[in-house]
Coordinates of C-alpha atoms in Angstrom, one line a residue:
Chain P
X1 CA -0.1 -0.1 0.1
X2 CA 1.1 3.3 -0.9
X3 CA -0.1 6.9 0.1
X4 CA 0.0 9.6 -2.9
X5 CA -1.6 13.0 -3.4
X6 CA -5.1 12.4 -5.2
X7 CA -3.3 14.8 -8.0
X8 CA -1.4 12.1 -8.7
X9 CA -4.4 10.3 -10.5
X10 CA -7.3 12.7 -10.9
X11 CA -7.8 16.8 -12.4
X12 CA -10.4 18.9 -12.2
X13 CA -11.6 22.2 -11.8
X14 CA -13.6 24.0 -8.7
X15 CA -15.8 27.1 -9.0
X16 CA -18.2 28.8 -6.8
X17 CA -21.6 29.7 -6.3
X18 CA -22.0 32.1 -3.4
X19 CA -20.8 30.4 -0.7
X20 CA -20.9 27.2 -2.2
X21 CA -18.0 25.3 -4.2
X22 CA -18.1 23.3 -6.6
X23 CA -14.9 20.9 -7.2
X24 CA -15.1 18.0 -9.9
X25 CA -13.0 15.3 -10.0
X26 CA -11.7 13.0 -12.9
X27 CA -9.3 9.9 -13.0
X28 CA -6.3 10.6 -15.3
X29 CA -7.2 7.1 -16.3
X30 CA -10.3 4.9 -16.7
X31 CA -9.1 2.1 -14.2
X32 CA -8.3 5.1 -11.5
X33 CA -12.1 5.7 -10.8
X34 CA -12.9 2.5 -9.1
X35 CA -9.7 4.6 -6.9
X36 CA -11.1 7.9 -6.4
X37 CA -15.0 6.0 -6.2
X38 CA -13.4 4.1 -2.3
X39 CA -10.5 7.1 -1.6
X40 CA -12.7 10.4 -1.8
X41 CA -16.1 10.5 -0.3
X42 CA -17.8 13.3 1.2
X43 CA -16.7 12.1 4.8
X44 CA -13.4 12.3 4.0
X45 CA -13.7 15.2 2.2
X46 CA -15.1 16.8 5.3
X47 CA -12.7 15.5 7.5
X48 CA -9.7 16.8 5.5
X49 CA -11.1 20.1 5.0
X50 CA -12.1 20.3 8.7
X51 CA -12.7 24.2 9.6
X52 CA -12.9 25.7 6.5
X53 CA -15.5 23.9 4.8
X54 CA -18.4 24.9 7.1
X55 CA -20.9 22.8 5.3
X56 CA -22.2 19.6 4.7
X57 CA -20.1 17.7 1.0
X58 CA -22.1 16.0 -1.9
X59 CA -20.5 13.5 -3.6
X60 CA -22.6 13.4 -7.6
X61 CA -21.0 10.3 -9.2
X62 CA -20.9 10.9 -12.7
X63 CA -19.6 7.7 -14.1
X64 CA -20.4 8.1 -18.3
X65 CA -17.7 10.7 -17.6
X66 CA -15.2 9.0 -15.4
X67 CA -15.4 11.7 -12.4
X68 CA -16.9 13.1 -10.0
X69 CA -19.1 16.7 -8.6
X70 CA -18.2 17.2 -4.9
X71 CA -20.4 21.0 -3.7
X72 CA -19.5 21.8 -0.7
X73 CA -21.6 23.9 1.1
X74 CA -20.3 27.3 2.7
X75 CA -16.7 27.0 1.9
X76 CA -16.0 29.8 1.1
X77 CA -16.2 32.1 4.0
X78 CA -18.8 33.6 3.3
X79 CA -18.3 34.5 -1.1
X80 CA -17.0 35.9 -3.9
X81 CA -19.0 39.5 -1.6
X82 CA -18.4 38.6 1.7
X83 CA -15.3 36.7 2.2
X84 CA -12.0 37.5 3.7
X85 CA -9.9 34.8 1.8
X86 CA -7.3 36.3 -0.5
X87 CA -9.2 33.4 -3.2
X88 CA -12.6 34.5 -2.1
X89 CA -13.8 32.7 -5.3
X90 CA -12.5 29.7 -4.4
X91 CA -10.5 28.9 -8.2
X92 CA -7.8 27.2 -5.6
X93 CA -10.4 24.8 -3.6
X94 CA -9.7 22.6 -7.1
X95 CA -5.9 21.9 -6.4
X96 CA -6.7 22.0 -2.9
X97 CA -9.3 18.5 -3.3
X98 CA -6.3 16.9 -5.7
X99 CA -3.3 18.1 -2.2
X100 CA -5.8 15.2 -0.2
X101 CA -3.1 12.0 0.3
X102 CA -5.1 8.9 -0.7
X103 CA -4.4 5.7 -0.4
X104 CA -3.5 3.0 -2.8
X105 CA -3.1 -0.4 -3.3
X106 CA 0.2 -1.8 -4.6
X107 CA -0.4 -2.4 -7.9
X108 CA -3.5 -0.3 -8.7
X109 CA -1.0 2.5 -10.6
Chain S
X1 CA -28.1 19.2 -42.7
X2 CA -28.3 22.4 -41.4
X3 CA -25.2 23.3 -39.7
X4 CA -25.1 26.1 -37.1
X5 CA -21.9 27.8 -35.4
X6 CA -22.0 29.1 -32.3
X7 CA -18.9 31.1 -30.7
X8 CA -18.5 31.8 -26.7
X9 CA -17.1 35.4 -26.8
X10 CA -16.5 36.9 -23.6
X11 CA -16.2 35.2 -19.9
X12 CA -16.7 37.9 -18.5
X13 CA -16.6 41.7 -17.7
X14 CA -13.1 42.9 -17.6
X15 CA -11.4 38.8 -20.5
X16 CA -10.1 39.7 -23.1
X17 CA -11.5 40.5 -26.8
X18 CA -8.7 38.4 -28.1
X19 CA -10.2 35.5 -28.8
X20 CA -13.8 37.0 -30.3
X21 CA -12.1 39.3 -32.7
X22 CA -9.8 36.3 -34.2
X23 CA -13.4 34.4 -34.2
X24 CA -14.8 37.2 -36.2
X25 CA -12.3 37.7 -38.8
X26 CA -11.5 33.5 -38.8
X27 CA -14.6 30.7 -38.1
X28 CA -17.2 30.1 -39.4
X29 CA -19.6 30.5 -37.3
X30 CA -23.0 32.4 -37.5
X31 CA -23.4 33.2 -34.5
X32 CA -21.9 35.3 -31.3
X33 CA -22.1 35.5 -27.3
X34 CA -20.7 37.4 -24.9
X35 CA -21.1 36.5 -21.3
X36 CA -20.7 40.1 -19.3
X37 CA -21.8 39.4 -15.5
X38 CA -20.7 37.4 -13.0
X39 CA -23.2 36.8 -9.4
X40 CA -22.2 40.3 -8.1
X41 CA -21.0 42.4 -11.5
X42 CA -25.3 44.0 -11.6
X43 CA -24.2 44.6 -8.2
X44 CA -21.5 46.8 -8.7
X45 CA -23.0 48.8 -11.7
X46 CA -25.9 49.1 -9.7
X47 CA -23.4 51.7 -7.4
X48 CA -21.4 52.9 -10.2
X49 CA -25.1 54.3 -11.7
X50 CA -26.5 55.4 -8.5
X51 CA -23.1 57.6 -8.5
X52 CA -23.6 58.4 -12.3
X53 CA -26.1 57.9 -14.1
X54 CA -24.4 57.1 -17.6
X55 CA -23.3 54.2 -16.5
X56 CA -23.9 51.0 -15.3
X57 CA -22.4 48.4 -17.7
X58 CA -20.3 46.7 -19.6
X59 CA -18.5 50.0 -21.9
X60 CA -16.1 47.0 -23.0
X61 CA -18.7 45.9 -25.7
X62 CA -18.5 48.4 -27.8
X63 CA -15.2 49.9 -26.9
X64 CA -13.3 47.1 -27.4
X65 CA -15.4 44.6 -29.1
X66 CA -17.7 46.1 -31.6
X67 CA -15.1 48.9 -32.2
X68 CA -12.7 46.5 -32.7
X69 CA -14.6 43.9 -35.6
X70 CA -18.0 44.7 -34.7
X71 CA -18.4 45.8 -38.2
X72 CA -16.7 43.0 -40.0
X73 CA -19.0 40.7 -37.8
X74 CA -22.5 42.2 -38.9
X75 CA -20.9 42.2 -43.0
X76 CA -20.0 39.2 -42.6
X77 CA -23.9 38.2 -40.9
X78 CA -22.3 37.0 -37.7
X79 CA -24.5 38.0 -35.1
X80 CA -24.1 38.6 -31.5
X81 CA -25.3 38.6 -28.2
X82 CA -24.7 39.8 -25.2
X83 CA -25.9 40.6 -21.2
X84 CA -23.5 43.8 -21.1
X85 CA -26.5 45.9 -21.2
X86 CA -26.1 44.9 -16.6
X87 CA -28.2 47.2 -15.3
X88 CA -28.1 50.2 -17.9
X89 CA -28.9 48.5 -22.0
X90 CA -30.6 51.9 -22.5
X91 CA -27.2 53.1 -22.3
X92 CA -25.4 50.1 -23.6
X93 CA -28.2 50.6 -26.9
X94 CA -26.3 54.0 -26.8
X95 CA -23.7 53.9 -27.4
X96 CA -23.9 51.0 -30.3
X97 CA -26.0 53.5 -31.9
X98 CA -23.2 55.7 -31.8
X99 CA -21.1 54.1 -33.2
X100 CA -23.1 52.2 -35.9
X101 CA -23.6 56.0 -37.1
X102 CA -21.0 56.8 -36.5
X103 CA -20.1 53.8 -38.6
X104 CA -22.4 54.5 -40.9
X105 CA -23.2 50.8 -40.8
X106 CA -27.6 51.7 -42.4
X107 CA -29.7 49.0 -41.6
X108 CA -28.3 47.5 -38.7
X109 CA -30.8 46.1 -36.1
X110 CA -29.9 46.6 -32.8
X111 CA -32.6 44.0 -30.7
X112 CA -33.0 44.6 -26.6
X113 CA -34.8 42.8 -24.1
X114 CA -35.5 44.3 -21.2
X115 CA -37.5 42.7 -18.4
X116 CA -34.6 41.8 -16.4
X117 CA -35.0 44.4 -13.1
X118 CA -37.8 43.6 -11.1
X119 CA -36.8 45.6 -8.3
X120 CA -39.8 48.4 -8.4
X121 CA -41.9 45.7 -7.6
X122 CA -40.8 43.8 -4.6
X123 CA -43.2 45.5 -2.0
X124 CA -45.9 44.4 -4.2
X125 CA -44.6 41.1 -4.0
X126 CA -43.9 41.7 -0.2
X127 CA -47.4 42.4 0.0
X128 CA -48.8 39.7 -1.5
X129 CA -46.9 38.0 1.3
X130 CA -43.8 36.0 -1.5
X131 CA -40.7 35.7 1.3
X132 CA -38.1 35.4 -1.1
X133 CA -36.7 32.9 1.1
X134 CA -32.5 32.7 0.9
X135 CA -30.8 29.5 -1.0
X136 CA -27.8 29.7 0.8
X137 CA -28.7 30.5 4.6
X138 CA -31.4 31.6 7.7
X139 CA -32.6 35.2 7.2
X140 CA -35.4 37.4 7.1
X141 CA -35.6 39.3 3.8
X142 CA -37.2 42.0 5.2
X143 CA -34.1 42.8 7.6
X144 CA -31.9 43.5 3.9
X145 CA -34.9 45.7 2.1
X146 CA -33.3 48.8 3.0
X147 CA -30.1 48.0 2.1
X148 CA -30.5 46.4 -2.1
X149 CA -28.7 47.7 -4.9
X150 CA -30.3 45.6 -7.7
X151 CA -33.3 42.6 -8.0
X152 CA -32.3 41.4 -10.9
X153 CA -34.1 37.8 -12.6
X154 CA -32.3 35.5 -14.2
X155 CA -34.1 35.5 -17.7
X156 CA -34.5 32.8 -20.4
X157 CA -34.0 32.5 -23.6
X158 CA -37.3 34.5 -25.3
X159 CA -36.2 38.2 -25.5
X160 CA -33.2 37.0 -26.9
X161 CA -35.0 34.8 -29.5
X162 CA -38.0 37.5 -30.3
X163 CA -35.3 39.9 -31.2
X164 CA -33.1 37.0 -33.6
X165 CA -36.5 36.8 -35.1
X166 CA -37.2 40.6 -36.0
X167 CA -33.9 40.8 -37.7
X168 CA -31.0 41.8 -35.4
X169 CA -27.5 42.0 -35.8
X170 CA -26.6 42.4 -32.1
X171 CA -28.6 41.4 -29.1
X172 CA -28.2 43.3 -25.8
X173 CA -29.5 42.0 -22.0
X174 CA -29.7 42.5 -18.7
X175 CA -29.6 39.6 -16.8
X176 CA -30.2 37.0 -19.1
X177 CA -28.9 33.9 -18.3
X178 CA -25.8 32.9 -20.1
X179 CA -26.1 30.0 -20.7
X180 CA -29.8 31.5 -22.2
X181 CA -27.3 34.1 -24.8
X182 CA -26.6 30.6 -26.4
X183 CA -29.7 28.3 -27.2
X184 CA -31.7 31.3 -27.9
X185 CA -30.4 31.5 -31.5
X186 CA -30.2 27.4 -31.4
X187 CA -33.8 27.4 -30.5
X188 CA -34.3 29.6 -33.9
X189 CA -32.8 28.7 -36.3
X190 CA -33.6 25.2 -35.5
X191 CA -36.5 25.3 -34.7
X192 CA -37.5 23.8 -31.7
X193 CA -40.2 23.7 -30.1
X194 CA -40.6 25.3 -25.9
X195 CA -40.8 22.2 -24.8
X196 CA -38.4 19.7 -26.9
X197 CA -36.5 19.2 -23.2
X198 CA -33.8 17.4 -25.1
X199 CA -33.3 20.0 -28.0
X200 CA -33.3 22.8 -24.8
X201 CA -30.6 21.4 -22.9
X202 CA -28.5 20.3 -26.3
X203 CA -28.5 24.3 -26.4
X204 CA -28.0 25.0 -22.5
X205 CA -24.7 22.7 -22.5
X206 CA -23.6 24.0 -25.9
X207 CA -23.5 27.8 -24.2
X208 CA -22.4 25.9 -19.9
X209 CA -19.5 24.8 -22.2
X210 CA -18.7 28.7 -23.9
X211 CA -20.4 31.0 -21.3
X212 CA -16.5 31.1 -19.1
X213 CA -14.6 31.6 -23.1
X214 CA -11.1 30.5 -23.0
X215 CA -11.7 28.8 -19.7
X216 CA -13.4 25.9 -22.1
X217 CA -10.2 25.8 -24.4
X218 CA -7.2 25.2 -21.8
X219 CA -6.9 28.1 -19.8
X220 CA -7.5 27.0 -16.7
X221 CA -6.3 23.5 -17.5
X222 CA -5.7 21.1 -14.6
X223 CA -5.3 18.0 -16.4
X224 CA -2.1 19.5 -18.4
X225 CA -1.5 22.9 -18.8
X226 CA 2.0 22.6 -20.0
X227 CA 0.4 20.8 -23.4
X228 CA -1.9 24.2 -24.5
X229 CA -0.3 25.5 -27.6
X230 CA -0.2 29.0 -27.8
X231 CA -1.8 29.8 -24.3
X232 CA -0.9 34.4 -25.6
X233 CA -3.0 33.7 -27.7
X234 CA -5.9 31.4 -26.5
X235 CA -9.0 30.9 -28.3
X236 CA -12.5 30.7 -27.3
X237 CA -14.8 27.3 -28.0
X238 CA -17.4 27.4 -30.5
X239 CA -20.2 25.0 -30.6
X240 CA -21.4 23.3 -34.3
X241 CA -24.8 21.6 -34.3
X242 CA -26.6 19.6 -36.2
X243 CA -30.3 17.8 -35.2
X244 CA -27.7 15.4 -34.3
X245 CA -25.1 16.4 -33.0
X246 CA -22.9 18.3 -31.1
X247 CA -19.6 19.3 -31.2
X248 CA -17.3 21.6 -29.3
X249 CA -14.2 23.1 -31.6
X250 CA -12.5 26.3 -32.0
X251 CA -11.5 28.5 -34.7
X252 CA -8.4 27.9 -36.6
X253 CA -4.8 29.5 -36.4
X254 CA -5.0 30.1 -32.8
X255 CA -3.6 29.0 -29.5
X256 CA -6.1 26.6 -26.9
X257 CA -6.7 22.8 -26.8
X258 CA -10.5 21.1 -27.7
X259 CA -9.5 17.6 -25.5
X260 CA -11.9 15.5 -23.6
X261 CA -10.2 15.9 -20.2
X262 CA -10.8 20.6 -21.2
X263 CA -13.7 19.9 -22.0
X264 CA -14.9 17.3 -19.2
X265 CA -13.1 20.1 -16.6
X266 CA -15.6 23.1 -18.3
X267 CA -17.9 20.5 -18.1
X268 CA -18.9 20.5 -14.2
X269 CA -18.1 23.9 -13.4
X270 CA -20.6 25.9 -11.0
X271 CA -23.1 22.4 -11.6
X272 CA -24.3 21.0 -8.7
X273 CA -26.3 18.0 -9.7
X274 CA -25.5 16.4 -12.0
X275 CA -28.8 15.1 -13.5
X276 CA -30.7 18.9 -12.2
X277 CA -28.1 21.5 -13.8
X278 CA -32.3 24.1 -13.1
X279 CA -31.7 27.1 -15.2
X280 CA -34.6 29.0 -16.4
X281 CA -35.1 27.4 -20.0
X282 CA -34.9 23.0 -19.2
X283 CA -33.5 21.1 -16.1
X284 CA -31.0 19.7 -18.0
X285 CA -29.3 16.2 -17.0
X286 CA -26.1 15.5 -18.0
X287 CA -24.9 12.5 -15.0
X288 CA -25.5 9.9 -18.4
X289 CA -23.0 12.6 -21.0
X290 CA -19.8 11.5 -23.0
X291 CA -17.4 13.4 -24.9
X292 CA -15.5 11.9 -27.4
X293 CA -12.7 13.0 -29.3
X294 CA -13.1 12.5 -32.9
X295 CA -10.7 15.7 -34.5
X296 CA -8.2 17.5 -33.7
X297 CA -9.6 19.8 -31.6
X298 CA -12.9 18.6 -32.1
X299 CA -15.4 16.9 -28.8
X300 CA -18.6 15.5 -29.8
X301 CA -21.0 15.9 -27.0
X302 CA -23.5 12.8 -26.2
X303 CA -26.4 11.5 -23.8
X304 CA -27.4 15.6 -22.5
X305 CA -31.6 15.0 -21.6
X306 CA -33.7 17.5 -20.1
X307 CA -36.7 17.4 -17.8
X308 CA -39.0 20.4 -17.6
X309 CA -37.7 24.3 -16.6
X310 CA -39.3 25.4 -13.4
X311 CA -41.6 27.0 -12.4
X312 CA -40.0 29.8 -10.6
X313 CA -36.7 32.3 -11.9
X314 CA -34.0 33.1 -10.2
X315 CA -33.5 36.4 -9.0
X316 CA -29.9 37.9 -7.4
X317 CA -30.6 40.4 -4.9
X318 CA -27.6 43.0 -4.0
X319 CA -27.3 44.9 -1.2
X320 CA -25.3 46.7 1.2
X321 CA -23.5 43.4 4.3
X322 CA -20.9 46.0 5.5
X323 CA -17.4 47.8 5.3
X324 CA -13.6 45.6 5.1
X325 CA -10.0 46.7 4.4
X326 CA -7.3 44.6 4.4
X327 CA -3.5 45.6 5.0
X328 CA -0.6 44.1 4.2
X329 CA 3.5 44.0 4.9
X330 CA 6.5 41.4 3.5
X331 CA 9.3 40.1 5.1
X332 CA 12.1 38.0 4.3
X333 CA 14.4 35.7 5.0
X334 CA 15.3 34.5 8.0
X335 CA 12.2 33.4 10.0
X336 CA 9.6 35.2 7.8
X337 CA 7.0 33.8 9.0
X338 CA 7.5 33.8 12.5
X339 CA 8.3 37.5 12.1
X340 CA 4.9 38.5 10.5
X341 CA 3.1 36.2 12.7
X342 CA 4.8 38.0 15.4
X343 CA 3.6 41.3 13.6
X344 CA -0.4 40.0 13.5
X345 CA 0.5 39.4 16.9
X346 CA 1.8 43.0 17.8
X347 CA -1.8 44.3 15.0
X348 CA -3.9 42.6 17.1
X349 CA -3.0 43.6 20.6
X350 CA -2.9 47.8 19.6
X351 CA -6.3 46.3 18.1
X352 CA -7.7 45.2 21.0
X353 CA -6.4 48.4 23.1
X354 CA -8.1 50.8 20.4
X355 CA -11.6 48.7 21.4
X356 CA -12.1 47.6 17.0
X357 CA -15.0 46.2 17.0
X358 CA -14.6 43.8 14.0
X359 CA -17.2 41.2 13.0
X360 CA -15.1 39.3 11.4
X361 CA -11.0 39.4 10.5
X362 CA -9.2 36.3 9.0
X363 CA -5.6 36.9 9.5
X364 CA -3.1 35.0 6.4
X365 CA 0.0 34.9 4.6
X366 CA 0.6 34.9 1.2
X367 CA 3.3 32.6 -0.1
X368 CA 3.0 30.1 2.7
X369 CA -1.0 29.6 3.3
X370 CA -3.0 32.5 2.1
X371 CA -4.4 30.3 -1.0
X372 CA -5.2 26.6 0.4
X373 CA -5.3 27.5 4.1
X374 CA -6.3 25.4 6.7
X375 CA -4.6 22.0 4.0
X376 CA -1.7 24.2 3.0
X377 CA 1.8 22.1 4.4
X378 CA 3.4 23.9 7.4
X379 CA 5.7 21.4 8.8
X380 CA 8.3 23.0 10.1
X381 CA 10.3 21.6 7.1
X382 CA 8.2 23.7 5.4
X383 CA 8.8 27.3 7.2
X384 CA 12.7 27.0 6.9
X385 CA 14.3 28.5 5.0
X386 CA 11.3 30.4 3.4
X387 CA 13.0 33.1 1.6
X388 CA 9.5 35.7 2.2
X389 CA 6.5 36.0 2.9
X390 CA 3.5 38.6 3.1
X391 CA 0.9 39.3 6.5
X392 CA -2.2 39.5 5.2
X393 CA -5.0 40.5 8.0
X394 CA -8.2 41.3 6.6
X395 CA -11.5 42.6 8.8
X396 CA -14.5 42.8 7.8
X397 CA -17.5 44.9 10.0
X398 CA -21.0 46.5 9.5
X399 CA -19.8 50.1 11.0
X400 CA -16.8 52.0 8.8
X401 CA -14.9 53.8 11.4
X402 CA -14.4 50.3 13.1
X403 CA -13.1 49.1 10.1
X404 CA -11.5 52.0 9.4
X405 CA -9.1 51.2 12.4
X406 CA -6.3 48.8 11.7
X407 CA -4.9 51.1 8.5
X408 CA -3.1 53.7 10.0
X409 CA -1.6 51.2 12.4
X410 CA 0.5 48.9 10.1
X411 CA 2.6 51.0 7.9
X412 CA 4.7 52.1 11.5
X413 CA 5.3 48.7 12.0
X414 CA 8.3 49.0 9.9
X415 CA 9.8 50.7 11.9
X416 CA 8.3 49.4 15.4
X417 CA 8.8 45.8 15.1
X418 CA 10.8 42.6 13.9
X419 CA 13.4 43.4 11.1
X420 CA 13.0 43.9 7.6
X421 CA 8.8 44.6 7.4
X422 CA 8.8 46.2 4.0
X423 CA 5.1 48.4 3.8
X424 CA 3.8 48.4 0.4
X425 CA 1.0 49.2 -2.2
X426 CA -0.3 52.4 0.0
X427 CA -2.6 52.8 2.4
X428 CA -5.2 50.4 2.3
X429 CA -9.0 52.3 2.0
X430 CA -12.0 51.3 3.6
X431 CA -13.8 49.3 0.6
X432 CA -18.0 47.8 1.0
X433 CA -18.3 44.6 1.3
X434 CA -22.0 43.5 -0.7
X435 CA -23.7 40.3 0.2
X436 CA -25.9 38.2 -2.6
X437 CA -29.4 37.0 -1.6
X438 CA -29.7 33.9 -4.2
X439 CA -33.6 33.8 -4.0
X440 CA -36.9 32.7 -6.7
X441 CA -39.6 34.6 -8.1
X442 CA -42.6 33.2 -9.7
X443 CA -42.0 33.4 -13.4
X444 CA -45.3 35.5 -13.8
X445 CA -43.3 38.5 -11.1
X446 CA -41.3 38.7 -14.6
X447 CA -42.5 40.9 -18.1
X448 CA -40.0 40.4 -21.2
X449 CA -40.4 43.0 -24.3
X450 CA -37.9 43.2 -26.3
X451 CA -37.6 46.0 -28.8
X452 CA -35.4 46.6 -32.3
X453 CA -33.4 50.0 -33.1
X454 CA -32.8 50.3 -36.3
X455 CA -29.8 52.5 -37.6

């Protein structure tokens, strides 16, 4: 078993609507989809972000695109208009998700 | 078989016009749509208009895009739709009229759509018992009603399409939904029925993939940004539709990339539930969508489905929330982070002594954790030998004077704090904070009008 960054097997993009951040996460190869499905659960992501994401996290699975959409509420310190954060639109929330460490079995990647 | 090509010319107010100009000159398109409005843009425009009634729209559409290539677009019969009208649609139309007259474009038809601004209708709606429930937060609409800057409904394609039916060469709207700017010409050309949900959904997704400009063609591309050719001449995406097919491509001889991964990254961007992507025109289902590379810089989109549109329309209310100020100080090696932290402590102690009443304070360190915040690497190894670090303190208060208290405390730390503090950019200012109240209104509240002004 090895610990890797999600970034090693996935790519995606973050967007904002008010204080909600969405991060879509796609497998870099089709066979990585199952790993992401197993490793990046809403619960794990919520624990990973801690205080940074104050609301619930929902995961929507889109297997036809080998991807997932994570919708994170109250995730932007108030959102574009209100946030005191440097990155008020959450442009770097995508790379923040990619920075999460996940476990892969030997031979899985 | 009839094929219609539409280009995305602008991703936001302030975007570069280069790709749109290139597209008009070199791409085989019949339509272009330009999105200028993000969530907060209308509030900013409303505020500008309060100070100067001639402002309140995105003049760049005319001054940077039409001035450069608008006449050529007209000559090539490329019709352009935009929401650059913002809060002052007539002001935007006047600017275009003056330009077209000066260019001698006799017969040029400027269409415009009114009806998204419903601020005047709020008192009656409240009287009728509509409560304007907030999607994101609890709260009573009555508490903000006196602080409102703007109330704009996200309009669908109808008013835009009506302008095209009357022969408009350019169509100006205010808060038309970004994707409706693209659906309108496609529905107009293919004659889709108002309840042909699958086709309407295809039109909306064409808009969705184009409305952010370069981001649909290799900009902000995480998969492999190094592989994007000629980013300095980034092309914007083009959608080509027939009755059966839906492709994303780009203009010849420009930079950028159209491949499965680049289209994917835009596909779910700012979508929430992929099975229910709700727009004023149709509830889009992309939960089984497919993307297939079928040629050089050409991706085919499949599996897009639609369901009936919602009964209500999204209403974006912008209102005054308070004030904020952002202050920064920079530090160099050695111990850059430790010095910056110590300065933050000093400032906070001083503010406590001055009795500053802040409603929120956010401290971060640029170069370390101002973007990734709690998930940034703050290990000893990451902090060791840091070349430099910038302290950033942001303060929010409902009281402007409280917010301003921190401003004079920053620069003195160059002489009165740990060594090497450097103050840059001049004293900070107190900025107004506007907030959004995302809600809905019944459809029948909105009366859309379409007009034509011929040169």
